[in-house]
Every structure is written in C-alpha cells, then in structure tokens.
GROMACS .gro file of C-alpha atoms in nm:
model
  496
    1MET     CA    1 -23.757   8.404   0.604
    2SER     CA    2 -23.582   8.693   0.813
    3ARG     CA    3 -23.404   8.997   0.641
    4ASP     CA    4 -23.096   8.918   0.812
    5HIS     CA    5 -23.115   8.563   0.661
    6LEU     CA    6 -22.756   8.469   0.499
    7HIS     CA    7 -22.740   8.232   0.259
    8ASP     CA    8 -22.485   8.046   0.127
    9VAL     CA    9 -22.492   8.144  -0.262
   10LEU     CA   10 -22.756   8.410  -0.441
   11ILE     CA   11 -22.769   8.332  -0.792
   12ILE     CA   12 -22.887   8.655  -1.016
   13GLY     CA   13 -23.005   8.490  -1.325
   14LEU     CA   14 -23.269   8.165  -1.345
   15GLY     CA   15 -23.211   8.113  -1.762
   16PRO     CA   16 -23.040   7.754  -1.844
   17THR     CA   17 -22.708   7.834  -1.623
   18GLY     CA   18 -22.830   7.977  -1.340
   19ALA     CA   19 -23.067   7.715  -1.367
   20THR     CA   20 -22.865   7.419  -1.377
   21LEU     CA   21 -22.653   7.588  -1.113
   22ALA     CA   22 -22.930   7.582  -0.840
   23ASN     CA   23 -22.973   7.236  -0.888
   24LEU     CA   24 -22.614   7.137  -0.878
   25LEU     CA   25 -22.594   7.329  -0.546
   26GLY     CA   26 -22.930   7.206  -0.419
   27ALA     CA   27 -22.837   6.847  -0.482
   28MET     CA   28 -22.530   6.936  -0.275
   29GLY     CA   29 -22.742   7.107   0.019
   30LEU     CA   30 -22.624   7.450   0.005
   31ASP     CA   31 -22.844   7.741   0.114
   32THR     CA   32 -22.920   7.896  -0.245
   33VAL     CA   33 -23.142   8.136  -0.332
   34VAL     CA   34 -23.213   8.231  -0.706
   35ILE     CA   35 -23.375   8.590  -0.866
   36ASP     CA   36 -23.465   8.677  -1.185
   37ARG     CA   37 -23.647   8.973  -1.326
   38GLU     CA   38 -23.891   8.801  -1.508
   39PRO     CA   39 -24.233   8.660  -1.390
   40GLY     CA   40 -24.126   8.311  -1.507
   41PHE     CA   41 -23.919   8.157  -1.857
   42LEU     CA   42 -23.958   8.307  -2.151
   43ASP     CA   43 -24.210   8.055  -2.331
   44LEU     CA   44 -24.015   8.138  -2.718
   45PRO     CA   45 -23.754   7.913  -2.850
   46ARG     CA   46 -23.416   8.059  -2.804
   47ALA     CA   47 -23.100   7.816  -2.797
   48VAL     CA   48 -23.125   7.484  -2.977
   49HIS     CA   49 -22.818   7.267  -2.937
   50PHE     CA   50 -22.647   7.106  -2.661
   51ASP     CA   51 -22.384   6.839  -2.695
   52GLY     CA   52 -22.328   6.510  -2.503
   53GLU     CA   53 -22.161   6.652  -2.213
   54VAL     CA   54 -22.370   6.902  -2.098
   55MET     CA   55 -22.617   6.580  -2.129
   56ARG     CA   56 -22.450   6.395  -1.889
   57VAL     CA   57 -22.437   6.697  -1.671
   58PHE     CA   58 -22.798   6.651  -1.682
   59GLN     CA   59 -22.735   6.264  -1.617
   60ASN     CA   60 -22.554   6.394  -1.295
   61MET     CA   61 -22.859   6.597  -1.220
   62GLY     CA   62 -23.083   6.335  -1.224
   63LEU     CA   63 -23.267   6.517  -1.505
   64ALA     CA   64 -23.203   6.283  -1.817
   65ALA     CA   65 -23.505   6.065  -1.780
   66ALA     CA   66 -23.728   6.368  -1.777
   67LEU     CA   67 -23.565   6.536  -2.093
   68GLU     CA   68 -23.508   6.235  -2.314
   69PRO     CA   69 -23.821   6.286  -2.454
   70HIS     CA   70 -23.804   6.641  -2.527
   71LEU     CA   71 -23.481   6.578  -2.731
   72ARG     CA   72 -23.392   6.494  -3.089
   73PRO     CA   73 -23.030   6.400  -3.158
   74SER     CA   74 -22.896   6.580  -3.432
   75SER     CA   75 -22.914   6.452  -3.759
   76GLY     CA   76 -22.561   6.620  -3.835
   77MET     CA   77 -22.450   6.982  -3.945
   78GLN     CA   78 -22.358   7.055  -4.319
   79TYR     CA   79 -22.171   7.357  -4.472
   80VAL     CA   80 -22.274   7.399  -4.835
   81ASN     CA   81 -22.170   7.681  -5.066
   82ALA     CA   82 -22.404   7.864  -5.346
   83GLN     CA   83 -22.367   7.604  -5.579
   84GLY     CA   84 -22.489   7.299  -5.325
   85LEU     CA   85 -22.110   7.152  -5.289
   86LEU     CA   86 -22.040   7.021  -4.970
   87MET     CA   87 -21.745   7.189  -4.755
   88LEU     CA   88 -21.743   7.090  -4.426
   89GLU     CA   89 -22.027   6.830  -4.260
   90ARG     CA   90 -22.035   6.735  -3.866
   91LYS     CA   91 -22.162   6.408  -3.889
   92PRO     CA   92 -22.536   6.264  -3.744
   93ALA     CA   93 -22.493   6.171  -3.376
   94THR     CA   94 -22.370   5.819  -3.297
   95THR     CA   95 -22.644   5.690  -3.026
   96GLN     CA   96 -22.361   5.656  -2.759
   97GLY     CA   97 -22.064   5.900  -2.789
   98PRO     CA   98 -21.767   5.878  -2.574
   99GLN     CA   99 -21.981   6.062  -2.312
  100GLY     CA  100 -22.258   5.819  -2.282
  101TRP     CA  101 -22.527   5.950  -2.492
  102ALA     CA  102 -22.564   6.132  -2.849
  103THR     CA  103 -22.290   6.314  -2.930
  104ASN     CA  104 -22.552   6.598  -3.043
  105TYR     CA  105 -22.870   6.703  -2.937
  106LEU     CA  106 -23.177   6.936  -3.049
  107PHE     CA  107 -23.398   7.058  -2.832
  108HIS     CA  108 -23.665   7.334  -2.755
  109GLN     CA  109 -23.540   7.597  -2.468
  110PRO     CA  110 -23.856   7.619  -2.327
  111ASP     CA  111 -23.883   7.221  -2.282
  112LEU     CA  112 -23.567   7.227  -2.054
  113GLU     CA  113 -23.624   7.565  -1.891
  114GLY     CA  114 -23.939   7.413  -1.755
  115ALA     CA  115 -23.785   7.056  -1.660
  116LEU     CA  116 -23.460   7.258  -1.468
  117ARG     CA  117 -23.722   7.463  -1.272
  118ARG     CA  118 -23.926   7.209  -1.203
  119ALA     CA  119 -23.664   7.019  -1.069
  120LEU     CA  120 -23.535   7.259  -0.827
  121ASP     CA  121 -23.876   7.189  -0.620
  122ARG     CA  122 -23.685   6.867  -0.462
  123PHE     CA  123 -23.510   7.097  -0.273
  124GLY     CA  124 -23.581   7.272   0.027
  125CYS     CA  125 -23.266   7.423   0.053
  126VAL     CA  126 -23.333   7.634  -0.272
  127THR     CA  127 -23.522   7.941  -0.310
  128VAL     CA  128 -23.676   8.086  -0.641
  129ARG     CA  129 -23.742   8.458  -0.618
  130ASN     CA  130 -23.950   8.556  -0.964
  131SER     CA  131 -24.025   8.953  -1.058
  132VAL     CA  132 -23.681   9.031  -0.881
  133GLU     CA  133 -23.441   9.232  -0.991
  134ALA     CA  134 -23.079   9.337  -0.844
  135LEU     CA  135 -23.017   9.702  -0.846
  136GLY     CA  136 -22.688   9.741  -0.617
  137VAL     CA  137 -22.438   9.446  -0.497
  138THR     CA  138 -22.217   9.561  -0.194
  139GLN     CA  139 -21.888   9.310  -0.053
  140GLN     CA  140 -21.834   9.277   0.292
  141ALA     CA  141 -21.554   9.093   0.450
  142ASP     CA  142 -21.740   8.789   0.533
  143HIS     CA  143 -22.064   8.800   0.302
  144VAL     CA  144 -22.206   9.011  -0.031
  145ALA     CA  145 -22.535   9.235   0.012
  146VAL     CA  146 -22.761   9.258  -0.267
  147ARG     CA  147 -22.989   9.570  -0.312
  148VAL     CA  148 -23.305   9.420  -0.490
  149ARG     CA  149 -23.621   9.517  -0.599
  150SER     CA  150 -23.964   9.347  -0.701
  151THR     CA  151 -24.111   9.426  -1.081
  152LEU     CA  152 -24.410   9.405  -1.006
  153PRO     CA  153 -24.650   9.741  -0.947
  154THR     CA  154 -24.569   9.698  -0.598
  155GLY     CA  155 -24.201   9.831  -0.636
  156THR     CA  156 -24.087   9.668  -0.328
  157GLU     CA  157 -23.732   9.722  -0.250
  158GLU     CA  158 -23.462   9.483   0.006
  159THR     CA  159 -23.162   9.347   0.068
  160LEU     CA  160 -23.023   8.999   0.018
  161ARG     CA  161 -22.723   8.846   0.159
  162ALA     CA  162 -22.520   8.581   0.094
  163ARG     CA  163 -22.185   8.433   0.140
  164TRP     CA  164 -22.102   8.445  -0.222
  165VAL     CA  165 -22.286   8.588  -0.511
  166VAL     CA  166 -22.258   8.390  -0.886
  167GLY     CA  167 -22.356   8.647  -1.208
  168CYS     CA  168 -22.579   8.461  -1.478
  169ASP     CA  169 -22.711   8.762  -1.538
  170GLY     CA  170 -22.667   8.786  -1.913
  171ALA     CA  171 -22.452   8.965  -2.144
  172ARG     CA  172 -22.563   9.304  -1.962
  173SER     CA  173 -22.438   9.149  -1.615
  174ILE     CA  174 -22.475   9.411  -1.307
  175VAL     CA  175 -22.217   9.147  -1.141
  176ARG     CA  176 -21.945   9.167  -1.432
  177GLU     CA  177 -21.993   9.545  -1.402
  178MET     CA  178 -21.896   9.546  -1.009
  179ILE     CA  179 -21.589   9.311  -1.072
  180GLY     CA  180 -21.497   9.488  -1.295
  181GLY     CA  181 -21.204   9.459  -1.569
  182PRO     CA  182 -21.227   9.504  -1.934
  183LEU     CA  183 -21.436   9.246  -2.211
  184HIS     CA  184 -21.172   9.014  -2.402
  185ASP     CA  185 -21.295   9.130  -2.776
  186LEU     CA  186 -21.183   8.833  -3.037
  187GLY     CA  187 -21.304   9.049  -3.279
  188LEU     CA  188 -21.624   8.878  -3.402
  189HIS     CA  189 -21.933   9.140  -3.433
  190GLN     CA  190 -22.197   9.061  -3.692
  191GLU     CA  191 -22.589   9.111  -3.704
  192TRP     CA  192 -22.831   8.851  -3.810
  193LEU     CA  193 -23.183   8.733  -3.798
  194VAL     CA  194 -23.366   8.450  -3.602
  195VAL     CA  195 -23.659   8.335  -3.769
  196ASP     CA  196 -23.851   8.071  -3.634
  197VAL     CA  197 -24.169   7.852  -3.697
  198GLU     CA  198 -24.354   7.601  -3.708
  199LEU     CA  199 -24.466   7.383  -3.992
  200THR     CA  200 -24.842   7.343  -4.056
  201GLY     CA  201 -24.813   7.109  -4.348
  202ASP     CA  202 -24.586   6.866  -4.510
  203VAL     CA  203 -24.213   7.069  -4.628
  204ALA     CA  204 -23.930   6.902  -4.786
  205LEU     CA  205 -23.694   7.001  -4.578
  206PRO     CA  206 -23.311   6.894  -4.510
  207GLN     CA  207 -23.227   6.681  -4.196
  208PRO     CA  208 -22.961   6.800  -4.095
  209THR     CA  209 -22.846   7.167  -4.017
  210VAL     CA  210 -22.746   7.331  -4.287
  211GLN     CA  211 -22.536   7.638  -4.312
  212TYR     CA  212 -22.600   7.778  -4.681
  213CYS     CA  213 -22.191   7.999  -4.758
  214ASP     CA  214 -22.326   8.174  -5.019
  215PRO     CA  215 -22.195   8.529  -5.038
  216ALA     CA  216 -22.506   8.704  -5.156
  217ARG     CA  217 -22.734   8.616  -4.836
  218PRO     CA  218 -22.543   8.357  -4.581
  219ALA     CA  219 -22.837   8.179  -4.420
  220THR     CA  220 -22.862   7.855  -4.156
  221PHE     CA  221 -23.097   7.632  -4.163
  222VAL     CA  222 -23.171   7.408  -3.818
  223ASN     CA  223 -23.436   7.140  -3.808
  224VAL     CA  224 -23.491   7.134  -3.427
  225THR     CA  225 -23.763   6.933  -3.330
  226GLY     CA  226 -24.139   6.848  -3.411
  227ARG     CA  227 -24.273   7.078  -3.641
  228ARG     CA  228 -24.002   7.342  -3.515
  229ARG     CA  229 -23.777   7.469  -3.789
  230ARG     CA  230 -23.527   7.761  -3.754
  231TRP     CA  231 -23.318   8.016  -4.032
  232GLU     CA  232 -23.054   8.230  -3.933
  233ILE     CA  233 -23.030   8.480  -4.209
  234MET     CA  234 -22.734   8.731  -4.205
  235VAL     CA  235 -22.808   9.070  -4.217
  236MET     CA  236 -22.619   9.271  -4.529
  237PRO     CA  237 -22.484   9.617  -4.572
  238GLY     CA  238 -22.804   9.842  -4.742
  239ASP     CA  239 -23.067   9.613  -4.545
  240THR     CA  240 -23.269   9.813  -4.285
  241PRO     CA  241 -23.259   9.523  -4.020
  242GLN     CA  242 -23.637   9.641  -3.832
  243ALA     CA  243 -23.761   9.616  -4.186
  244LEU     CA  244 -23.655   9.251  -4.199
  245LEU     CA  245 -23.890   9.167  -3.914
  246GLU     CA  246 -24.188   9.270  -4.108
  247PRO     CA  247 -24.407   8.952  -4.221
  248ALA     CA  248 -24.424   9.012  -4.552
  249ASN     CA  249 -24.021   9.076  -4.564
  250LEU     CA  250 -23.976   8.747  -4.351
  251TRP     CA  251 -24.178   8.539  -4.618
  252THR     CA  252 -23.938   8.714  -4.882
  253LEU     CA  253 -23.664   8.579  -4.694
  254LEU     CA  254 -23.750   8.243  -4.642
  255ALA     CA  255 -23.905   8.158  -4.999
  256ARG     CA  256 -23.613   7.968  -5.111
  257TRP     CA  257 -23.749   7.691  -4.868
  258ILE     CA  258 -24.076   7.747  -4.777
  259ARG     CA  259 -24.440   7.920  -4.778
  260PRO     CA  260 -24.671   8.087  -4.582
  261ASP     CA  261 -24.940   7.877  -4.615
  262GLN     CA  262 -24.700   7.574  -4.508
  263ALA     CA  263 -24.585   7.721  -4.124
  264ARG     CA  264 -24.663   7.966  -3.874
  265LEU     CA  265 -24.457   8.239  -3.789
  266VAL     CA  266 -24.354   8.212  -3.437
  267ARG     CA  267 -24.041   8.387  -3.353
  268SER     CA  268 -23.828   8.669  -3.505
  269ALA     CA  269 -23.543   8.891  -3.364
  270LEU     CA  270 -23.221   9.062  -3.443
  271TYR     CA  271 -22.902   8.943  -3.307
  272THR     CA  272 -22.574   9.068  -3.296
  273PHE     CA  273 -22.321   8.791  -3.264
  274HIS     CA  274 -22.056   8.813  -3.044
  275SER     CA  275 -21.707   8.684  -2.957
  276LEU     CA  276 -21.630   8.842  -2.571
  277ILE     CA  277 -21.453   8.750  -2.268
  278ALA     CA  278 -21.494   8.904  -1.930
  279SER     CA  279 -21.131   8.934  -1.830
  280ARG     CA  280 -21.215   8.862  -1.465
  281TRP     CA  281 -21.479   8.587  -1.362
  282ARG     CA  282 -21.383   8.638  -0.972
  283ALA     CA  283 -21.346   8.916  -0.742
  284GLY     CA  284 -21.382   8.853  -0.394
  285ARG     CA  285 -21.682   8.703  -0.297
  286LEU     CA  286 -21.865   8.748  -0.651
  287LEU     CA  287 -21.853   8.496  -0.945
  288LEU     CA  288 -21.960   8.500  -1.319
  289ALA     CA  289 -22.114   8.213  -1.560
  290GLY     CA  290 -22.247   8.186  -1.858
  291ASP     CA  291 -22.312   8.468  -2.066
  292SER     CA  292 -22.205   8.750  -1.832
  293ALA     CA  293 -21.902   8.557  -1.891
  294HIS     CA  294 -21.855   8.517  -2.228
  295GLN     CA  295 -22.085   8.499  -2.524
  296THR     CA  296 -22.015   8.280  -2.843
  297PRO     CA  297 -22.089   8.272  -3.189
  298PRO     CA  298 -22.356   8.041  -3.294
  299PHE     CA  299 -22.157   7.872  -3.535
  300LEU     CA  300 -22.082   7.511  -3.306
  301GLY     CA  301 -22.372   7.560  -3.118
  302GLN     CA  302 -22.237   7.584  -2.805
  303GLY     CA  303 -22.285   7.922  -2.663
  304MET     CA  304 -22.548   7.737  -2.372
  305CYS     CA  305 -22.295   7.483  -2.341
  306ALA     CA  306 -22.027   7.682  -2.214
  307GLY     CA  307 -22.263   7.830  -1.941
  308ILE     CA  308 -22.374   7.443  -1.848
  309ARG     CA  309 -21.984   7.385  -1.826
  310ASP     CA  310 -21.936   7.673  -1.602
  311ALA     CA  311 -22.197   7.584  -1.337
  312ALA     CA  312 -22.029   7.242  -1.330
  313ASN     CA  313 -21.721   7.336  -1.317
  314LEU     CA  314 -21.827   7.586  -1.012
  315ALA     CA  315 -22.077   7.402  -0.826
  316TRP     CA  316 -21.879   7.095  -0.635
  317LYS     CA  317 -21.574   7.421  -0.567
  318LEU     CA  318 -21.834   7.644  -0.438
  319ALA     CA  319 -21.959   7.356  -0.214
  320ALA     CA  320 -21.623   7.228  -0.080
  321VAL     CA  321 -21.547   7.614   0.027
  322VAL     CA  322 -21.909   7.657   0.134
  323ARG     CA  323 -21.823   7.332   0.378
  324GLY     CA  324 -21.530   7.411   0.497
  325GLU     CA  325 -21.388   7.141   0.347
  326ALA     CA  326 -21.139   7.351   0.120
  327ALA     CA  327 -20.994   7.734   0.054
  328GLU     CA  328 -21.119   7.943  -0.078
  329PHE     CA  329 -20.839   8.029  -0.300
  330MET     CA  330 -20.996   7.733  -0.484
  331LEU     CA  331 -21.225   7.927  -0.670
  332ASP     CA  332 -20.945   8.051  -0.849
  333SER     CA  333 -20.949   7.783  -0.975
  334TYR     CA  334 -21.263   7.819  -1.182
  335GLU     CA  335 -21.131   8.094  -1.395
  336SER     CA  336 -20.796   7.962  -1.490
  337GLU     CA  337 -20.988   7.659  -1.588
  338ARG     CA  338 -21.242   7.746  -1.776
  339LEU     CA  339 -21.147   8.105  -1.962
  340PRO     CA  340 -20.888   7.941  -2.204
  341HIS     CA  341 -21.116   7.606  -2.228
  342VAL     CA  342 -21.392   7.917  -2.318
  343ARG     CA  343 -21.174   8.061  -2.557
  344GLU     CA  344 -21.078   7.764  -2.746
  345PHE     CA  345 -21.436   7.706  -2.854
  346ILE     CA  346 -21.535   8.084  -2.968
  347GLU     CA  347 -21.215   8.081  -3.171
  348THR     CA  348 -21.312   7.756  -3.341
  349ALA     CA  349 -21.666   7.882  -3.357
  350MET     CA  350 -21.482   8.244  -3.543
  351ARG     CA  351 -21.275   8.000  -3.785
  352LEU     CA  352 -21.651   7.861  -3.865
  353GLY     CA  353 -21.809   8.174  -3.907
  354GLU     CA  354 -21.530   8.342  -4.103
  355ILE     CA  355 -21.630   8.040  -4.384
  356ILE     CA  356 -21.981   8.157  -4.379
  357GLN     CA  357 -21.994   8.488  -4.324
  358THR     CA  358 -21.761   8.543  -4.664
  359THR     CA  359 -21.980   8.805  -4.843
  360ASP     CA  360 -21.688   8.900  -5.069
  361PRO     CA  361 -21.737   8.705  -5.405
  362ALA     CA  362 -21.426   8.693  -5.496
  363VAL     CA  363 -21.319   8.543  -5.159
  364ALA     CA  364 -21.608   8.322  -5.160
  365ALA     CA  365 -21.441   8.135  -5.476
  366GLN     CA  366 -21.139   8.133  -5.354
  367ARG     CA  367 -21.236   7.929  -5.083
  368ASP     CA  368 -21.458   7.713  -5.280
  369GLN     CA  369 -21.176   7.629  -5.488
  370ARG     CA  370 -21.007   7.528  -5.200
  371PHE     CA  371 -21.296   7.294  -5.059
  372ALA     CA  372 -21.314   7.133  -5.397
  373ARG     CA  373 -20.910   7.054  -5.428
  374GLU     CA  374 -20.872   6.936  -5.037
  375GLY     CA  375 -21.244   6.713  -5.039
  376THR     CA  376 -21.530   6.765  -4.725
  377THR     CA  377 -21.344   6.831  -4.389
  378GLU     CA  378 -21.522   6.654  -4.105
  379ILE     CA  379 -21.592   6.885  -3.798
  380VAL     CA  380 -21.612   6.690  -3.449
  381ASN     CA  381 -21.690   6.746  -3.136
  382LEU     CA  382 -21.407   6.977  -2.941
  383SER     CA  383 -21.306   6.834  -2.598
  384PRO     CA  384 -21.019   7.046  -2.463
  385THR     CA  385 -20.846   7.033  -2.164
  386LEU     CA  386 -20.886   7.273  -1.883
  387GLY     CA  387 -20.673   7.517  -1.826
  388PRO     CA  388 -20.420   7.498  -1.498
  389GLY     CA  389 -20.635   7.448  -1.140
  390ALA     CA  390 -20.724   7.177  -0.958
  391HIS     CA  391 -20.570   6.917  -1.129
  392THR     CA  392 -20.212   6.766  -1.185
  393GLY     CA  393 -20.205   6.913  -1.508
  394HIS     CA  394 -19.991   6.596  -1.652
  395ALA     CA  395 -20.087   6.350  -1.912
  396SER     CA  396 -20.470   6.330  -1.955
  397ALA     CA  397 -20.545   6.473  -1.625
  398GLY     CA  398 -20.743   6.784  -1.711
  399ALA     CA  399 -20.929   6.630  -1.964
  400LEU     CA  400 -21.306   6.484  -1.920
  401ALA     CA  401 -21.355   6.140  -1.845
  402SER     CA  402 -21.503   5.897  -2.077
  403GLN     CA  403 -21.822   5.732  -1.975
  404PRO     CA  404 -21.832   5.384  -2.086
  405ARG     CA  405 -22.093   5.147  -2.023
  406LEU     CA  406 -21.955   4.905  -1.721
  407ALA     CA  407 -21.989   4.532  -1.730
  408ASP     CA  408 -22.361   4.554  -1.549
  409GLY     CA  409 -22.489   4.733  -1.817
  410ARG     CA  410 -22.491   5.040  -1.628
  411LEU     CA  411 -22.380   5.394  -1.756
  412LEU     CA  412 -22.041   5.461  -1.524
  413ASP     CA  413 -22.169   5.785  -1.363
  414ASP     CA  414 -22.488   5.578  -1.248
  415ALA     CA  415 -22.256   5.329  -1.072
  416LEU     CA  416 -22.058   5.645  -0.907
  417VAL     CA  417 -22.231   5.875  -0.626
  418ALA     CA  418 -22.305   6.216  -0.779
  419HIS     CA  419 -22.097   6.503  -0.692
  420ARG     CA  420 -21.825   6.318  -0.521
  421PHE     CA  421 -21.497   6.235  -0.612
  422ALA     CA  422 -21.449   5.879  -0.770
  423LEU     CA  423 -21.127   5.667  -0.821
  424LEU     CA  424 -21.155   5.431  -1.099
  425THR     CA  425 -20.874   5.176  -1.010
  426ALA     CA  426 -20.774   4.834  -1.135
  427ALA     CA  427 -20.542   4.780  -0.851
  428PRO     CA  428 -20.749   4.848  -0.507
  429GLU     CA  429 -20.554   4.642  -0.324
  430ALA     CA  430 -20.247   4.847  -0.332
  431LEU     CA  431 -20.402   5.140  -0.207
  432GLN     CA  432 -20.541   4.940   0.076
  433ALA     CA  433 -20.213   4.862   0.195
  434SER     CA  434 -20.097   5.236   0.181
  435PRO     CA  435 -20.215   5.466   0.461
  436ASP     CA  436 -20.077   5.747   0.276
  437ALA     CA  437 -20.311   5.663  -0.016
  438ARG     CA  438 -20.575   5.601   0.232
  439ALA     CA  439 -20.553   5.973   0.396
  440VAL     CA  440 -20.558   6.171   0.046
  441LEU     CA  441 -20.878   5.946  -0.079
  442ALA     CA  442 -21.033   6.008   0.236
  443ARG     CA  443 -20.962   6.387   0.237
  444LEU     CA  444 -21.125   6.439  -0.068
  445ASN     CA  445 -21.471   6.184   0.021
  446VAL     CA  446 -21.375   5.945  -0.257
  447TYR     CA  447 -21.625   5.688  -0.367
  448GLN     CA  448 -21.378   5.382  -0.555
  449LEU     CA  449 -21.497   5.184  -0.820
  450SER     CA  450 -21.337   4.895  -0.981
  451ASP     CA  451 -21.478   4.722  -1.276
  452PRO     CA  452 -21.354   4.517  -1.578
  453ALA     CA  453 -21.482   4.795  -1.844
  454LEU     CA  454 -21.282   5.015  -1.720
  455GLY     CA  455 -20.982   4.856  -1.778
  456SER     CA  456 -20.891   4.930  -2.152
  457TRP     CA  457 -21.009   5.301  -2.029
  458LEU     CA  458 -20.706   5.298  -1.813
  459GLN     CA  459 -20.482   5.150  -2.047
  460SER     CA  460 -20.517   5.385  -2.320
  461LEU     CA  461 -20.445   5.614  -2.038
  462GLY     CA  462 -20.101   5.452  -1.916
  463ALA     CA  463 -20.261   5.458  -1.540
  464GLN     CA  464 -20.356   5.217  -1.272
  465HIS     CA  465 -20.562   5.485  -1.077
  466ALA     CA  466 -20.787   5.728  -1.277
  467LEU     CA  467 -20.932   6.013  -1.031
  468LEU     CA  468 -21.234   6.193  -1.103
  469ARG     CA  469 -21.365   6.496  -0.988
  470PRO     CA  470 -21.727   6.573  -0.951
  471ASP     CA  471 -21.771   6.732  -1.263
  472ARG     CA  472 -21.597   6.414  -1.379
  473TYR     CA  473 -21.296   6.535  -1.506
  474VAL     CA  474 -20.988   6.396  -1.488
  475ALA     CA  475 -20.815   6.507  -1.166
  476ALA     CA  476 -20.500   6.271  -1.166
  477LEU     CA  477 -20.349   5.972  -1.266
  478ALA     CA  478 -20.121   5.721  -1.053
  479ASN     CA  479 -19.947   5.374  -1.147
  480SER     CA  480 -19.878   5.318  -0.762
  481ALA     CA  481 -19.996   5.370  -0.407
  482ALA     CA  482 -19.686   5.593  -0.359
  483GLU     CA  483 -19.827   5.831  -0.656
  484VAL     CA  484 -20.164   5.856  -0.504
  485ALA     CA  485 -20.007   5.979  -0.193
  486SER     CA  486 -19.799   6.218  -0.377
  487TRP     CA  487 -20.135   6.408  -0.540
  488PRO     CA  488 -20.121   6.765  -0.479
  489ILE     CA  489 -20.418   6.810  -0.309
  490ILE     CA  490 -20.309   7.130  -0.101
  491GLY     CA  491 -20.258   7.279  -0.366
  492TRP     CA  492 -20.651   7.266  -0.490
  493GLY     CA  493 -20.727   7.412  -0.170
  494TYR     CA  494 -20.772   7.081   0.057
  495SER     CA  495 -20.569   7.004   0.400
  496LEU     CA  496 -20.400   6.687   0.494
   0.00000   0.00000   0.00000
C-alpha cells in the first residue's frame, strides 16, 4: 500500500468499540485501517455484561451465532444490605426481550474480542495494524494525517492518511486531546479492587450478580461464564491500595465467599470508577467513541454497551458521508444524539452507586429503613430516546425499535437488509400511489417490509408507517403518504 494512500476511515484503538466500528464500516464497504498499540487483544477478563440492544448490533453484524456459545443470559442482579435485605433487583433475563434477544448477558471479554477481530477477516477493505501507536494527529482541509510508530523494537515511524479519524483509544485518548474541550465531571470517583478467579472445585455461590451494600466494605459478586467468577471490592479509607493486591490479602478479602483451595486467582487490579463525558465528540474530521468519549461507573454494566452504541450510531453516518449520500453536517448528529443518551445511563449508574457505596453506618441505616418500608424496587433496562438529530423527534421517533418475530418465525432484522434504512408499513399501496413519498424513500435507499406481526407494534405507535434507521432507531412515523413525503430528510443531511 502506498505511503500516500488515503483511507476512508482510520480507527485508533481495537478494543470492543473500535472492533465493532471496523466490522460495521467493513460491511458497508469503507476503506478502513485500524491501529492498536498492543500486539493482540489482552487475554484477561475485563467487561462482563452487555444487554439485548448490543446483542442486536452483533446480530446485524452477522456474529450472533458465533457469539452465543460464549454467552450466558443473566441470572439477574440483587442489591442487598449488610443483613441480607433485598433492596433492589433486576429480574433474570427473559429469553426473548424487546430486542429479540435475552435482556442481559454475561460474557468473558477475550471471547468477544477474539470473535470481533476474527470477523474482520471477512472484509478486504479493512486493514488491521497491531503494535502501532498514534503519536500525533494533524487535520488538513480534506483529510487527517496521523503520525504513527511501531511499538516493536524497530520503532519505525510513518504517516497514515484518512478522510476521517475515530478515536476509540480509551480514557487517555490522543484524539480527545486534539479535539479539545473539557471533560464534564459528573462527580463520581471511587477506587475499587477487581478480582477475577476460576473455580477449581464446587462452591456454593449465588447465581445472580449481588451488590453487597455493606457500609463496612461494599462489594460486588458476579457469576460470569463457565467457572469464572468476579468480586469487586471497594477500597476503604485506611487501606493501602497496592497492598490489597498481595495474594494473601486478596484471599482474606474473599474469605467470606471462597477459600484458596476452591479457586485460582486469574487477575486482580485496582480501578478508579469515573463518571465523565467529553464536552466535544467531533472537531472537523476527528471523532470520539467509547471510553475516549465517556466513562461510566460499572453499577449497571453499561460501560462497554455505550461504546457499542456509539459505533452503531456513527458507522452508518460515516458511510453516508463518505459515499456522498449525505452532507458532512450529518456527523454533528452523532454527538447531539449520543451525548444525552449516554448521560442518562451514567446518571442512573451513579444513583445505584450511591446506594452501594454508602459507608456511613447512620446513612446506611436510613437507606435500609427506607427500602424496608417501601419494599424491593425493580431495576429495569433503560432505553432512553436519542437526543436531537437524524430523526423527527416526534412521538416515538428517536427511540429504539423493538424486534418482534415475523409471521414466518424470523426476527425482524433478519428479514431486513442490514445497514440500510427500512420502512415498516401497514399500507404499502398508499405509498406506491404517491410519487413524492416514493422519491423520499428512494433517496434513503429504503427497504420496505409489510408483515402481519408488525401490526400491533405499529398500532402501539399510532402509525401506519415507521422508518427505521440502519442502527434500528426509529427515524420517523407517518399515517399517510403525504406525511412520508414531508419527512425532513434534508435536515438530516440528505438532498432530494
């Protein structure tokens, strides 16, 4: 490949967000190069949870069958106080939730990353370059120049060029530094110890995730997959954090649940949980996704999910702009839609964090009395609408569409064309009779579907026609061909 080769997109970082974005762009035919400073993915546990919306993204990437053997539908989550009172509960995952999949899954991150990286081999237009780090980013009028260096002993430097650069490069993002702007600090910063083990014997441990809201030492237990188990233990005042990592101290902390002869220590690490959002997600040809754009406390298990949502939102917009189908200002809708959406997840996680991280015994007693009086509160999966952007903003536009099974038994998205707009309609004949409506649908390259199983869903929306975006969020609703013809696609970046 020539040193002067101009890629469509350069992605910095090949974690779950970067790998998902690369798969989506590859499926859409964009010339994509991904660099990552590591020689390969880290074969250690990190993220352990994602939800049905993320599984639907993987379905549309053609990876559901490859991933399912590595996943376990969640057995639920419980918040209990020091006396064992159940205060909050997320029910065990239903086998088919509104997204067509279980509502929540547990997984081992190396299994997921391996599948995502292997899937990139499907695309001749995607190049992966491991052991390469970004040193500097320079924007030009029509492209971005990224100075990179091999992390191998040779340490050779070169410059890569791309029309667009996406920083999926984590909390210390070089791309975020170049974009500038402050981080919005929502106020949660707390150090925790994370310990992963593999069981070597039979141990009576909970099936659900348990948040132990004990003011003496808050902790979390996660039944991951197979024989993998995790504990997250809050670092308390008076602790020497690094000393907690000593095996003898780890086993002392875990003694409430398990003995050294029952499990093997796999990994222990200190993390500071943050609640941060970048104030700018785009500057010219530079964009952010994943942890470079936001950092979410783990109390909802939504940190990685947010990055996957970023990738799904951004990919189809980049493709439309690169192909010349939409104006560049469409990319402004990425931040305007995603920032308030992820903020709602972060703020909800923070509220849950306040419950578990209470260390004042008097405050904890008041909390316990409140829950004893009010009873157990159910935690339901959030599904907020997007912020303003490439949707009409009326009624259910901006909400994630559900995915029912159709009359022939297929899931909705399996009957649609991946990565394209879709029109779900109860009255296709009316649209065919309207040249103006047909023109709007043709401009969006819409795939149309009518099916008896969609009737109740459309009726619940009060609509005859629902336009789904490539990321399966609802873009617009209508009850007539005239309303379809008036959809504001010019404001989304398209022309007629």
